[in-house]
Amino acid sequence: MAKSKIQAIVSRKCPSCREGDIFTNSTLSTKFSKINKRCKECNATFEPETGFYFGAMYVSYGINVALMFATLFFTYFIFDPENPLVYIFAATIPMMVFMPFIFRLSRSIYLHLFGGLPYRPKK
């Protein structure tokens, strides 16, 4: 059964066939940022041009801002602390913990949206 575009983005699969992995290693690996040059299933290239993934920084920024506001909102309305250091830690710790996940997700989103790879399901 074919994956939807959202499922392919979240599971970090190839935009063209939605089966091959974009990344070579596990998210929890020290080499979490290493991307395959080509899809193992359909041979689509994952690096359309040099410096392509610089645009993914904007996607990552947007995800991090949303995460920061969500944690600050949660912290304010659930705990209502008076110490400003609590807000600083509430804003930065989740971003540091989820950094590998957000890094990979932002690159997957960027490749799917701007990589120029049309969906071609395998027959």
Short mmCIF file of C-alpha atoms in Angstrom, two decimals:
data_model
loop_
_atom_site.label_atom_id
_atom_site.label_comp_id
_atom_site.label_asym_id
_atom_site.label_seq_id
_atom_site.Cartn_x
_atom_site.Cartn_y
_atom_site.Cartn_z
CA MET A 1 0.00 0.00 0.00
CA ALA A 2 1.36 3.41 -1.00
CA LYS A 3 2.18 5.96 1.68
CA SER A 4 0.67 9.42 1.66
CA LYS A 5 2.94 12.43 1.29
CA ILE A 6 2.58 13.24 5.01
CA GLN A 7 3.49 9.66 5.97
CA ALA A 8 6.52 9.77 3.66
CA ILE A 9 7.68 13.09 5.15
CA VAL A 10 7.31 11.93 8.77
CA SER A 11 8.92 8.54 8.12
CA ARG A 12 11.66 10.29 6.08
CA LYS A 13 11.12 8.32 2.87
CA CYS A 14 11.98 9.18 -0.73
CA PRO A 15 9.64 11.77 -2.30
CA SER A 16 9.66 9.90 -5.59
CA CYS A 17 8.83 6.31 -4.60
CA ARG A 18 8.02 6.86 -0.89
CA GLU A 19 9.85 3.63 -0.02
CA GLY A 20 13.61 4.32 0.16
CA ASP A 21 15.17 5.94 3.22
CA ILE A 22 16.52 9.48 2.93
CA PHE A 23 18.95 9.09 5.84
CA THR A 24 21.60 6.40 6.22
CA ASN A 25 21.67 6.02 10.01
CA SER A 26 19.30 6.03 12.95
CA THR A 27 18.10 9.31 14.45
CA LEU A 28 19.87 8.44 17.70
CA SER A 29 23.18 7.74 15.95
CA THR A 30 26.05 10.21 16.18
CA LYS A 31 25.86 10.38 12.36
CA PHE A 32 22.17 11.30 12.31
CA SER A 33 22.70 13.97 9.62
CA LYS A 34 24.16 11.69 6.93
CA ILE A 35 21.91 11.52 3.86
CA ASN A 36 22.00 8.89 1.13
CA LYS A 37 23.15 10.30 -2.20
CA ARG A 38 20.45 8.36 -4.05
CA CYS A 39 17.35 6.37 -3.22
CA LYS A 40 18.06 2.65 -2.91
CA GLU A 41 14.64 1.83 -4.42
CA CYS A 42 14.18 4.21 -7.39
CA ASN A 43 17.64 5.84 -7.78
CA ALA A 44 16.28 9.40 -7.28
CA THR A 45 18.92 11.90 -6.15
CA PHE A 46 18.56 13.42 -2.69
CA GLU A 47 20.95 16.32 -3.38
CA PRO A 48 19.47 18.31 -6.28
CA GLU A 49 22.25 20.91 -6.06
CA THR A 50 25.10 21.99 -3.82
CA GLY A 51 23.84 23.79 -0.73
CA PHE A 52 20.24 22.69 -1.34
CA TYR A 53 19.54 21.96 2.32
CA PHE A 54 20.43 25.47 3.55
CA GLY A 55 16.75 26.30 3.01
CA ALA A 56 15.80 23.57 5.48
CA MET A 57 17.14 25.85 8.22
CA TYR A 58 14.04 28.01 7.80
CA VAL A 59 11.80 24.97 8.21
CA SER A 60 13.77 23.95 11.30
CA TYR A 61 13.45 27.47 12.67
CA GLY A 62 9.68 27.37 12.26
CA ILE A 63 9.41 23.99 13.99
CA ASN A 64 11.61 25.19 16.86
CA VAL A 65 9.59 28.38 17.32
CA ALA A 66 6.36 26.36 17.45
CA LEU A 67 7.94 23.95 19.96
CA MET A 68 9.20 26.84 22.09
CA PHE A 69 5.83 28.59 22.19
CA ALA A 70 4.04 25.34 23.01
CA THR A 71 6.37 24.59 25.93
CA LEU A 72 6.22 28.18 27.21
CA PHE A 73 2.42 28.17 26.97
CA PHE A 74 2.27 24.84 28.81
CA THR A 75 4.74 26.07 31.46
CA TYR A 76 2.89 29.33 32.05
CA PHE A 77 -0.64 27.91 32.27
CA ILE A 78 0.14 24.67 34.12
CA PHE A 79 2.90 25.68 36.53
CA ASP A 80 2.79 29.52 36.53
CA PRO A 81 6.36 29.90 37.88
CA GLU A 82 7.67 33.24 39.09
CA ASN A 83 11.35 32.60 38.32
CA PRO A 84 12.30 33.63 34.74
CA LEU A 85 14.97 30.89 34.63
CA VAL A 86 12.18 28.31 34.52
CA TYR A 87 10.97 29.84 31.24
CA ILE A 88 14.47 29.87 29.79
CA PHE A 89 14.96 26.20 30.58
CA ALA A 90 11.44 25.37 29.39
CA ALA A 91 12.22 27.01 26.05
CA THR A 92 15.70 25.62 25.42
CA ILE A 93 15.78 22.08 26.82
CA PRO A 94 13.12 20.60 24.48
CA MET A 95 14.87 22.17 21.46
CA MET A 96 18.19 20.59 22.48
CA VAL A 97 16.63 17.19 23.21
CA PHE A 98 14.65 17.04 19.96
CA MET A 99 17.37 18.57 17.77
CA PRO A 100 18.20 15.39 15.80
CA PHE A 101 14.50 14.70 15.17
CA ILE A 102 13.78 18.29 14.09
CA PHE A 103 16.91 18.38 11.90
CA ARG A 104 15.83 15.27 10.01
CA LEU A 105 12.18 16.27 9.79
CA SER A 106 13.03 19.71 8.42
CA ARG A 107 15.27 18.23 5.73
CA SER A 108 12.59 15.70 4.81
CA ILE A 109 9.95 18.43 4.54
CA TYR A 110 12.25 20.62 2.46
CA LEU A 111 13.18 17.79 0.08
CA HIS A 112 9.55 16.82 -0.41
CA LEU A 113 8.41 20.39 -1.05
CA PHE A 114 11.30 21.85 -3.04
CA GLY A 115 13.36 18.88 -4.28
CA GLY A 116 11.64 18.71 -7.65
CA LEU A 117 11.04 14.97 -7.39
CA PRO A 118 7.57 13.99 -8.67
CA TYR A 119 5.79 11.03 -7.12
CA ARG A 120 6.32 7.92 -9.22
CA PRO A 121 4.99 4.85 -7.42
CA LYS A 122 6.65 1.54 -8.18
CA LYS A 123 4.49 -0.80 -10.25
#
